[in-house]
Amino acid sequence: MAARTLPDRFIARAPVPADAPAIARLIAACQEADGDEPDASAEEVLRDWEGLDLGQEAVLVVAPDGEAAAYADVLNRRYVQLSVYGYVHPRFRGMGLGTWLVQWGEEWIQDRMHLAPAEAQVTVQHYIRASSTSALRLMEQHGYRPVRDIWVMTITLDQPPPAPEWPEGITARTFVPGQDERATYEAVEEAFGDIWGRPPSTFERWLSMTQSERKDPELWLLAVETDSGHIVGTCLGQETAGKGWIGSVGVRRPWRGRGIALALLQEVFGVYYRRGVREVELSVDAESRTGAPRLYRRAGMHVKHRYVLHRKEIRPGIDLSTTAAHS
């Protein structure tokens, strides 16, 4: 790999919390350039940083005039799969900053591959807007291949959502902080064991990444067996800057096909509506083996954005993600 170099007088450093407004402006400028309504906020950036070691897992490139020119952070799954989320301000595109960020991500995982199981395949991946021809071309130039379509789906709650219909023996309750952490984590991991290309998480990592969400338990809904209290499904939402985001919806396999996931969605939509939140989004694998996009459409959602997941193998080995376990 060629040595990473920045344009003259550009500097790269770790971001700090005080940089959140500047990074939000950078992301908003990228959204606008891509034809979206800019809605990034410092509050969202700070929430995204939960569980992130800013000194090790993020980088900010600053232009000579002090403006945030480029930014990236990573989601590390056990050093076998690294997701890189990068942005280059439209003012500074065409200067090689995108290439610099791609190389930064690859070097990040190469420096830490010794922490992955010796037999494991190690990969890096990027989520690229389907309409961004320059970014798609950049991925191709660096040896990445498209492996999956990812959709961001949305719903506008301009009227009260339908009341959920719970199957017999199943009811919903809110998450109880200090009581439900371990059981909720286990329910999420089991339900998401069917998700393509997702290595399992650890309890400690899950806790660190959900700190703020767990402080708003009204948006964390658990479907439970009425008799045993056993958690059979989860819908974990959050509210940031007046918008709703659902991080995950999952039902354990033995309880699927009974309408639990749809009921969870309708329940959480009702909570958002009563709060005055009118837009709720989530992301989904367009080719989900569980049929999730069909479920979300039944719930009234539609596709807002399309992304193409690009992946590159950094080290060959055994695929420890669920691709190998469930294909």
mmCIF file of C-alpha atoms in Angstrom:
data_model
loop_
_atom_site.group_PDB
_atom_site.id
_atom_site.type_symbol
_atom_site.label_atom_id
_atom_site.label_comp_id
_atom_site.label_asym_id
_atom_site.label_seq_id
_atom_site.Cartn_x
_atom_site.Cartn_y
_atom_site.Cartn_z
ATOM 1 C CA MET A 1 0.000 0.000 0.000
ATOM 2 C CA ALA A 2 1.287 3.459 -0.881
ATOM 3 C CA ALA A 3 2.119 5.739 2.004
ATOM 4 C CA ARG A 4 -0.749 7.962 3.097
ATOM 5 C CA THR A 5 -0.120 11.631 2.310
ATOM 6 C CA LEU A 6 -2.320 14.668 2.844
ATOM 7 C CA PRO A 7 -2.383 17.838 0.752
ATOM 8 C CA ASP A 8 0.007 20.556 1.875
ATOM 9 C CA ARG A 9 -0.856 22.112 5.271
ATOM 10 C CA PHE A 10 -3.758 19.713 5.913
ATOM 11 C CA ILE A 11 -3.415 17.917 9.220
ATOM 12 C CA ALA A 12 -4.971 14.766 10.655
ATOM 13 C CA ARG A 13 -5.717 14.331 14.332
ATOM 14 C CA ALA A 14 -8.084 12.577 16.690
ATOM 15 C CA PRO A 15 -11.360 14.462 17.165
ATOM 16 C CA VAL A 16 -12.462 15.753 20.558
ATOM 17 C CA PRO A 17 -16.003 16.465 21.802
ATOM 18 C CA ALA A 18 -15.622 20.158 20.960
ATOM 19 C CA ASP A 19 -15.300 19.147 17.284
ATOM 20 C CA ALA A 20 -18.828 17.699 17.152
ATOM 21 C CA PRO A 21 -20.472 20.864 15.694
ATOM 22 C CA ALA A 22 -17.832 21.151 12.945
ATOM 23 C CA ILE A 23 -18.141 17.473 12.062
ATOM 24 C CA ALA A 24 -21.933 17.800 11.981
ATOM 25 C CA ARG A 25 -21.562 20.678 9.512
ATOM 26 C CA LEU A 26 -19.238 18.542 7.392
ATOM 27 C CA ILE A 27 -21.749 15.666 7.322
ATOM 28 C CA ALA A 28 -24.605 18.072 6.549
ATOM 29 C CA ALA A 29 -22.632 19.502 3.618
ATOM 30 C CA CYS A 30 -22.114 15.964 2.308
ATOM 31 C CA GLN A 31 -25.820 15.229 2.656
ATOM 32 C CA GLU A 32 -26.726 18.362 0.740
ATOM 33 C CA ALA A 33 -24.190 17.608 -1.999
ATOM 34 C CA ASP A 34 -25.716 14.141 -2.366
ATOM 35 C CA GLY A 35 -29.175 15.634 -2.854
ATOM 36 C CA ASP A 36 -30.508 15.085 0.665
ATOM 37 C CA GLU A 37 -31.980 17.494 3.137
ATOM 38 C CA PRO A 38 -29.118 18.205 5.577
ATOM 39 C CA ASP A 39 -30.107 17.124 9.053
ATOM 40 C CA ALA A 40 -26.884 16.157 10.830
ATOM 41 C CA SER A 41 -26.503 17.624 14.309
ATOM 42 C CA ALA A 42 -23.816 17.834 16.959
ATOM 43 C CA GLU A 43 -26.147 15.888 19.255
ATOM 44 C CA GLU A 44 -26.201 12.987 16.794
ATOM 45 C CA VAL A 45 -22.428 13.050 16.402
ATOM 46 C CA LEU A 46 -21.911 12.927 20.160
ATOM 47 C CA ARG A 47 -24.364 10.049 20.485
ATOM 48 C CA ASP A 48 -22.635 8.154 17.685
ATOM 49 C CA TRP A 49 -19.405 8.500 19.628
ATOM 50 C CA GLU A 50 -20.721 6.489 22.557
ATOM 51 C CA GLY A 51 -18.537 3.452 23.044
ATOM 52 C CA LEU A 52 -15.972 4.906 20.635
ATOM 53 C CA ASP A 53 -12.364 5.514 21.629
ATOM 54 C CA LEU A 54 -11.896 8.821 19.821
ATOM 55 C CA GLY A 55 -8.151 8.652 20.179
ATOM 56 C CA GLN A 56 -8.001 5.300 18.364
ATOM 57 C CA GLU A 57 -11.209 4.822 16.376
ATOM 58 C CA ALA A 58 -11.791 8.169 14.656
ATOM 59 C CA VAL A 59 -9.818 10.692 12.624
ATOM 60 C CA LEU A 60 -10.444 14.307 11.627
ATOM 61 C CA VAL A 61 -8.660 15.997 8.715
ATOM 62 C CA VAL A 62 -8.443 19.777 9.134
ATOM 63 C CA ALA A 63 -7.893 22.164 6.204
ATOM 64 C CA PRO A 64 -5.400 25.068 6.355
ATOM 65 C CA ASP A 65 -8.283 27.474 7.077
ATOM 66 C CA GLY A 66 -9.321 25.374 10.073
ATOM 67 C CA GLU A 67 -12.412 23.842 8.469
ATOM 68 C CA ALA A 68 -13.225 20.176 8.974
ATOM 69 C CA ALA A 69 -12.288 18.760 5.562
ATOM 70 C CA ALA A 70 -12.754 15.024 6.112
ATOM 71 C CA TYR A 71 -13.730 12.667 8.892
ATOM 72 C CA ALA A 72 -14.005 8.939 9.504
ATOM 73 C CA ASP A 73 -14.722 6.565 12.338
ATOM 74 C CA VAL A 74 -14.892 2.807 12.590
ATOM 75 C CA LEU A 75 -17.086 0.081 13.991
ATOM 76 C CA ASN A 76 -14.827 -2.787 14.979
ATOM 77 C CA ARG A 77 -16.320 -6.251 15.349
ATOM 78 C CA ARG A 78 -13.755 -8.399 17.139
ATOM 79 C CA TYR A 79 -10.977 -7.344 14.729
ATOM 80 C CA VAL A 80 -12.398 -9.600 12.006
ATOM 81 C CA GLN A 81 -14.751 -7.054 10.427
ATOM 82 C CA LEU A 82 -14.170 -3.309 10.316
ATOM 83 C CA SER A 83 -16.817 -0.890 9.042
ATOM 84 C CA VAL A 84 -15.452 2.521 8.043
ATOM 85 C CA TYR A 85 -17.777 5.531 7.879
ATOM 86 C CA GLY A 86 -16.071 8.350 6.015
ATOM 87 C CA TYR A 87 -17.011 11.834 4.790
ATOM 88 C CA VAL A 88 -15.177 14.364 2.617
ATOM 89 C CA HIS A 89 -16.484 17.940 2.525
ATOM 90 C CA PRO A 90 -17.614 18.899 -1.011
ATOM 91 C CA ARG A 91 -15.172 21.837 -0.974
ATOM 92 C CA PHE A 92 -12.255 19.459 -0.651
ATOM 93 C CA ARG A 93 -13.255 16.614 -2.923
ATOM 94 C CA GLY A 94 -10.894 15.645 -5.718
ATOM 95 C CA MET A 95 -7.828 16.239 -3.543
ATOM 96 C CA GLY A 96 -7.211 12.645 -2.522
ATOM 97 C CA LEU A 97 -8.857 12.828 0.902
ATOM 98 C CA GLY A 98 -11.200 9.951 0.098
ATOM 99 C CA THR A 99 -8.236 7.764 -0.765
ATOM 100 C CA TRP A 100 -6.517 8.877 2.443
ATOM 101 C CA LEU A 101 -9.522 7.793 4.516
ATOM 102 C CA VAL A 102 -9.736 4.419 2.750
ATOM 103 C CA GLN A 103 -6.061 3.782 3.441
ATOM 104 C CA TRP A 104 -6.433 4.951 7.039
ATOM 105 C CA GLY A 105 -9.135 2.326 7.617
ATOM 106 C CA GLU A 106 -7.074 -0.461 6.067
ATOM 107 C CA GLU A 107 -4.011 0.462 8.091
ATOM 108 C CA TRP A 108 -6.158 0.588 11.234
ATOM 109 C CA ILE A 109 -7.133 -3.066 10.941
ATOM 110 C CA GLN A 110 -3.732 -4.210 9.657
ATOM 111 C CA ASP A 111 -2.119 -2.803 12.789
ATOM 112 C CA ARG A 112 -4.540 -4.820 14.941
ATOM 113 C CA MET A 113 -4.982 -8.077 13.012
ATOM 114 C CA HIS A 114 -2.927 -9.901 15.613
ATOM 115 C CA LEU A 115 -5.889 -9.415 17.977
ATOM 116 C CA ALA A 116 -8.194 -11.445 15.706
ATOM 117 C CA PRO A 117 -8.338 -15.257 15.932
ATOM 118 C CA ALA A 118 -5.423 -16.669 13.956
ATOM 119 C CA GLU A 119 -7.686 -18.620 11.590
ATOM 120 C CA ALA A 120 -10.144 -15.762 10.927
ATOM 121 C CA GLN A 121 -10.721 -13.886 7.721
ATOM 122 C CA VAL A 122 -10.302 -10.118 8.223
ATOM 123 C CA THR A 123 -12.312 -7.661 6.116
ATOM 124 C CA VAL A 124 -12.929 -3.922 5.779
ATOM 125 C CA GLN A 125 -16.227 -2.553 4.506
ATOM 126 C CA HIS A 126 -17.757 0.795 3.494
ATOM 127 C CA TYR A 127 -21.397 1.810 3.007
ATOM 128 C CA ILE A 128 -21.580 3.890 -0.199
ATOM 129 C CA ARG A 129 -24.592 5.853 -1.467
ATOM 130 C CA ALA A 130 -25.878 4.121 -4.587
ATOM 131 C CA SER A 131 -26.079 7.497 -6.355
ATOM 132 C CA SER A 132 -22.492 8.546 -5.551
ATOM 133 C CA THR A 133 -20.634 7.536 -8.698
ATOM 134 C CA SER A 134 -17.319 9.029 -7.569
ATOM 135 C CA ALA A 135 -17.369 7.107 -4.265
ATOM 136 C CA LEU A 136 -18.368 3.887 -6.039
ATOM 137 C CA ARG A 137 -15.456 4.381 -8.422
ATOM 138 C CA LEU A 138 -13.097 4.993 -5.487
ATOM 139 C CA MET A 139 -14.115 1.662 -3.960
ATOM 140 C CA GLU A 140 -13.437 -0.149 -7.221
ATOM 141 C CA GLN A 141 -10.038 1.505 -7.569
ATOM 142 C CA HIS A 142 -9.021 0.248 -4.126
ATOM 143 C CA GLY A 143 -10.092 -3.344 -4.672
ATOM 144 C CA TYR A 144 -13.437 -3.337 -2.908
ATOM 145 C CA ARG A 145 -16.359 -5.274 -4.337
ATOM 146 C CA PRO A 146 -20.086 -4.667 -3.897
ATOM 147 C CA VAL A 147 -21.600 -7.416 -1.754
ATOM 148 C CA ARG A 148 -24.970 -6.174 -0.496
ATOM 149 C CA ASP A 149 -27.643 -3.507 -0.893
ATOM 150 C CA ILE A 150 -28.606 -1.683 2.298
ATOM 151 C CA TRP A 151 -31.716 0.473 2.574
ATOM 152 C CA VAL A 152 -32.610 3.266 4.961
ATOM 153 C CA MET A 153 -36.377 3.101 5.386
ATOM 154 C CA THR A 154 -38.597 5.776 6.909
ATOM 155 C CA ILE A 155 -42.142 6.489 8.028
ATOM 156 C CA THR A 156 -43.903 9.798 8.544
ATOM 157 C CA LEU A 157 -46.219 9.655 11.544
ATOM 158 C CA ASP A 158 -48.779 12.227 10.458
ATOM 159 C CA GLN A 159 -51.550 10.320 12.222
ATOM 160 C CA PRO A 160 -51.731 7.838 15.106
ATOM 161 C CA PRO A 161 -50.349 4.439 14.036
ATOM 162 C CA PRO A 162 -52.553 1.328 14.266
ATOM 163 C CA ALA A 163 -52.785 -0.258 17.689
ATOM 164 C CA PRO A 164 -50.643 -3.402 17.883
ATOM 165 C CA GLU A 165 -52.296 -6.817 17.955
ATOM 166 C CA TRP A 166 -50.326 -9.081 20.255
ATOM 167 C CA PRO A 167 -50.547 -12.858 19.823
ATOM 168 C CA GLU A 168 -51.975 -14.830 22.702
ATOM 169 C CA GLY A 169 -49.503 -15.274 25.524
ATOM 170 C CA ILE A 170 -47.256 -12.401 24.427
ATOM 171 C CA THR A 171 -47.223 -8.877 25.784
ATOM 172 C CA ALA A 172 -44.930 -5.862 25.649
ATOM 173 C CA ARG A 173 -43.138 -3.923 28.354
ATOM 174 C CA THR A 174 -40.387 -1.354 28.500
ATOM 175 C CA PHE A 175 -36.785 -2.102 29.304
ATOM 176 C CA VAL A 176 -35.870 -1.789 33.010
ATOM 177 C CA PRO A 177 -32.373 -0.316 33.516
ATOM 178 C CA GLY A 178 -30.287 -2.268 35.974
ATOM 179 C CA GLN A 179 -32.382 -5.387 35.454
ATOM 180 C CA ASP A 180 -32.735 -6.254 31.766
ATOM 181 C CA GLU A 181 -29.306 -5.580 30.271
ATOM 182 C CA ARG A 182 -28.003 -9.132 30.058
ATOM 183 C CA ALA A 183 -31.311 -10.695 28.969
ATOM 184 C CA THR A 184 -31.877 -8.013 26.314
ATOM 185 C CA TYR A 185 -28.361 -8.425 24.944
ATOM 186 C CA GLU A 186 -28.844 -12.197 24.704
ATOM 187 C CA ALA A 187 -32.197 -11.778 22.949
ATOM 188 C CA VAL A 188 -30.676 -9.356 20.418
ATOM 189 C CA GLU A 189 -27.686 -11.592 19.711
ATOM 190 C CA GLU A 190 -29.872 -14.667 19.230
ATOM 191 C CA ALA A 191 -32.324 -12.859 16.956
ATOM 192 C CA PHE A 192 -29.517 -11.343 14.914
ATOM 193 C CA GLY A 193 -27.723 -14.646 14.534
ATOM 194 C CA ASP A 194 -29.567 -14.898 11.205
ATOM 195 C CA ILE A 195 -28.315 -11.547 9.942
ATOM 196 C CA TRP A 196 -25.969 -11.767 6.989
ATOM 197 C CA GLY A 197 -22.341 -10.865 7.602
ATOM 198 C CA ARG A 198 -22.622 -9.846 11.262
ATOM 199 C CA PRO A 199 -20.051 -11.314 13.654
ATOM 200 C CA PRO A 200 -21.384 -11.583 17.206
ATOM 201 C CA SER A 201 -20.840 -8.716 19.618
ATOM 202 C CA THR A 202 -19.713 -8.849 23.235
ATOM 203 C CA PHE A 203 -21.818 -7.827 26.201
ATOM 204 C CA GLU A 204 -19.295 -5.187 27.255
ATOM 205 C CA ARG A 205 -19.208 -3.633 23.767
ATOM 206 C CA TRP A 206 -23.002 -3.653 23.573
ATOM 207 C CA LEU A 207 -23.244 -1.878 26.934
ATOM 208 C CA SER A 208 -20.749 0.800 25.918
ATOM 209 C CA MET A 209 -22.570 1.533 22.646
ATOM 210 C CA THR A 210 -26.050 1.837 24.188
ATOM 211 C CA GLN A 211 -25.397 4.124 27.149
ATOM 212 C CA SER A 212 -27.714 6.982 26.149
ATOM 213 C CA GLU A 213 -30.356 4.713 24.637
ATOM 214 C CA ARG A 214 -30.743 2.829 27.906
ATOM 215 C CA LYS A 215 -31.369 6.135 29.674
ATOM 216 C CA ASP A 216 -34.567 6.501 27.612
ATOM 217 C CA PRO A 217 -36.153 3.080 28.241
ATOM 218 C CA GLU A 218 -39.605 4.111 26.995
ATOM 219 C CA LEU A 219 -38.256 3.555 23.464
ATOM 220 C CA TRP A 220 -36.761 0.161 24.315
ATOM 221 C CA LEU A 221 -39.608 -2.321 24.002
ATOM 222 C CA LEU A 222 -39.423 -5.970 24.955
ATOM 223 C CA ALA A 223 -41.913 -8.623 23.803
ATOM 224 C CA VAL A 224 -42.223 -11.170 26.605
ATOM 225 C CA GLU A 225 -44.102 -14.356 27.349
ATOM 226 C CA THR A 226 -46.891 -13.461 29.726
ATOM 227 C CA ASP A 227 -46.405 -16.508 31.949
ATOM 228 C CA SER A 228 -42.619 -16.782 32.133
ATOM 229 C CA GLY A 229 -41.505 -13.226 31.416
ATOM 230 C CA HIS A 230 -39.021 -14.644 28.887
ATOM 231 C CA ILE A 231 -37.930 -12.055 26.313
ATOM 232 C CA VAL A 232 -38.851 -13.272 22.819
ATOM 233 C CA GLY A 233 -38.357 -10.053 20.833
ATOM 234 C CA THR A 234 -36.906 -6.570 21.073
ATOM 235 C CA CYS A 235 -37.352 -3.182 19.413
ATOM 236 C CA LEU A 236 -34.660 -0.744 20.472
ATOM 237 C CA GLY A 237 -35.250 2.876 19.480
ATOM 238 C CA GLN A 238 -33.837 6.267 20.296
ATOM 239 C CA GLU A 239 -34.687 9.916 19.756
ATOM 240 C CA THR A 240 -32.080 12.409 18.626
ATOM 241 C CA ALA A 241 -32.686 16.010 17.584
ATOM 242 C CA GLY A 242 -36.415 15.373 17.280
ATOM 243 C CA LYS A 243 -36.079 12.351 14.981
ATOM 244 C CA GLY A 244 -36.578 8.691 15.717
ATOM 245 C CA TRP A 245 -34.145 5.921 14.904
ATOM 246 C CA ILE A 246 -34.722 2.209 15.461
ATOM 247 C CA GLY A 247 -31.403 0.497 15.949
ATOM 248 C CA SER A 248 -32.754 -3.027 15.861
ATOM 249 C CA VAL A 249 -35.949 -5.070 15.633
ATOM 250 C CA GLY A 250 -35.581 -8.779 16.281
ATOM 251 C CA VAL A 251 -37.583 -11.837 17.261
ATOM 252 C CA ARG A 252 -36.072 -15.103 18.402
ATOM 253 C CA ARG A 253 -36.559 -17.802 15.793
ATOM 254 C CA PRO A 254 -39.062 -20.069 17.701
ATOM 255 C CA TRP A 255 -41.466 -17.121 18.036
ATOM 256 C CA ARG A 256 -41.325 -15.801 14.473
ATOM 257 C CA GLY A 257 -44.306 -15.799 12.129
ATOM 258 C CA ARG A 258 -46.757 -14.706 14.844
ATOM 259 C CA GLY A 259 -46.814 -10.962 14.187
ATOM 260 C CA ILE A 260 -44.569 -10.019 17.105
ATOM 261 C CA ALA A 261 -42.159 -7.856 15.094
ATOM 262 C CA LEU A 262 -45.010 -5.909 13.486
ATOM 263 C CA ALA A 263 -46.634 -5.387 16.890
ATOM 264 C CA LEU A 264 -43.334 -4.132 18.322
ATOM 265 C CA LEU A 265 -42.980 -1.630 15.488
ATOM 266 C CA GLN A 266 -46.539 -0.368 15.894
ATOM 267 C CA GLU A 267 -46.016 -0.079 19.645
ATOM 268 C CA VAL A 268 -42.850 1.994 19.288
ATOM 269 C CA PHE A 269 -44.417 4.131 16.535
ATOM 270 C CA GLY A 270 -47.158 4.940 19.037
ATOM 271 C CA VAL A 271 -44.579 6.053 21.587
ATOM 272 C CA TYR A 272 -42.868 8.282 19.031
ATOM 273 C CA TYR A 273 -46.192 9.760 17.912
ATOM 274 C CA ARG A 274 -47.221 10.649 21.467
ATOM 275 C CA ARG A 275 -43.856 12.361 21.922
ATOM 276 C CA GLY A 276 -44.433 14.493 18.844
ATOM 277 C CA VAL A 277 -41.768 12.723 16.765
ATOM 278 C CA ARG A 278 -43.022 12.550 13.200
ATOM 279 C CA GLU A 279 -40.148 10.884 11.306
ATOM 280 C CA VAL A 280 -38.696 7.498 12.218
ATOM 281 C CA GLU A 281 -35.989 5.642 10.310
ATOM 282 C CA LEU A 282 -34.064 2.373 10.377
ATOM 283 C CA SER A 283 -31.616 0.528 8.134
ATOM 284 C CA VAL A 284 -32.085 -2.933 6.699
ATOM 285 C CA ASP A 285 -30.364 -5.462 4.481
ATOM 286 C CA ALA A 286 -32.360 -5.341 1.246
ATOM 287 C CA GLU A 287 -31.820 -9.094 0.831
ATOM 288 C CA SER A 288 -32.585 -10.019 4.445
ATOM 289 C CA ARG A 289 -33.201 -13.739 4.804
ATOM 290 C CA THR A 290 -35.888 -12.991 7.404
ATOM 291 C CA GLY A 291 -37.899 -10.818 5.003
ATOM 292 C CA ALA A 292 -37.417 -7.666 7.067
ATOM 293 C CA PRO A 293 -38.063 -5.177 4.207
ATOM 294 C CA ARG A 294 -41.501 -6.737 3.623
ATOM 295 C CA LEU A 295 -42.282 -6.384 7.316
ATOM 296 C CA TYR A 296 -41.266 -2.733 7.368
ATOM 297 C CA ARG A 297 -43.394 -2.004 4.313
ATOM 298 C CA ARG A 298 -46.369 -3.633 6.039
ATOM 299 C CA ALA A 299 -45.719 -1.274 8.932
ATOM 300 C CA GLY A 300 -45.988 1.707 6.556
ATOM 301 C CA MET A 301 -42.311 2.392 5.894
ATOM 302 C CA HIS A 302 -40.695 3.103 2.522
ATOM 303 C CA VAL A 303 -37.156 3.275 1.156
ATOM 304 C CA LYS A 304 -35.525 6.673 1.618
ATOM 305 C CA HIS A 305 -31.885 5.977 0.741
ATOM 306 C CA ARG A 306 -30.021 3.141 -0.938
ATOM 307 C CA TYR A 307 -26.464 2.158 -0.098
ATOM 308 C CA VAL A 308 -24.137 -0.449 -1.550
ATOM 309 C CA LEU A 309 -21.969 -2.290 0.950
ATOM 310 C CA HIS A 310 -18.439 -2.685 -0.409
ATOM 311 C CA ARG A 311 -16.041 -5.145 1.171
ATOM 312 C CA LYS A 312 -12.355 -5.997 0.833
ATOM 313 C CA GLU A 313 -10.509 -8.975 2.232
ATOM 314 C CA ILE A 314 -7.421 -7.882 4.135
ATOM 315 C CA ARG A 315 -6.439 -11.355 5.323
ATOM 316 C CA PRO A 316 -7.802 -14.670 4.068
ATOM 317 C CA GLY A 317 -9.202 -17.156 6.513
ATOM 318 C CA ILE A 318 -12.373 -18.623 7.952
ATOM 319 C CA ASP A 319 -15.396 -16.333 7.808
ATOM 320 C CA LEU A 320 -16.447 -16.015 11.446
ATOM 321 C CA SER A 321 -19.469 -13.846 10.628
ATOM 322 C CA THR A 322 -22.927 -15.338 10.289
ATOM 323 C CA THR A 323 -22.333 -15.649 6.539
ATOM 324 C CA ALA A 324 -20.488 -18.862 7.267
ATOM 325 C CA ALA A 325 -22.787 -19.992 10.035
ATOM 326 C CA HIS A 326 -26.068 -19.605 8.175
ATOM 327 C CA SER A 327 -25.380 -19.753 4.451
#
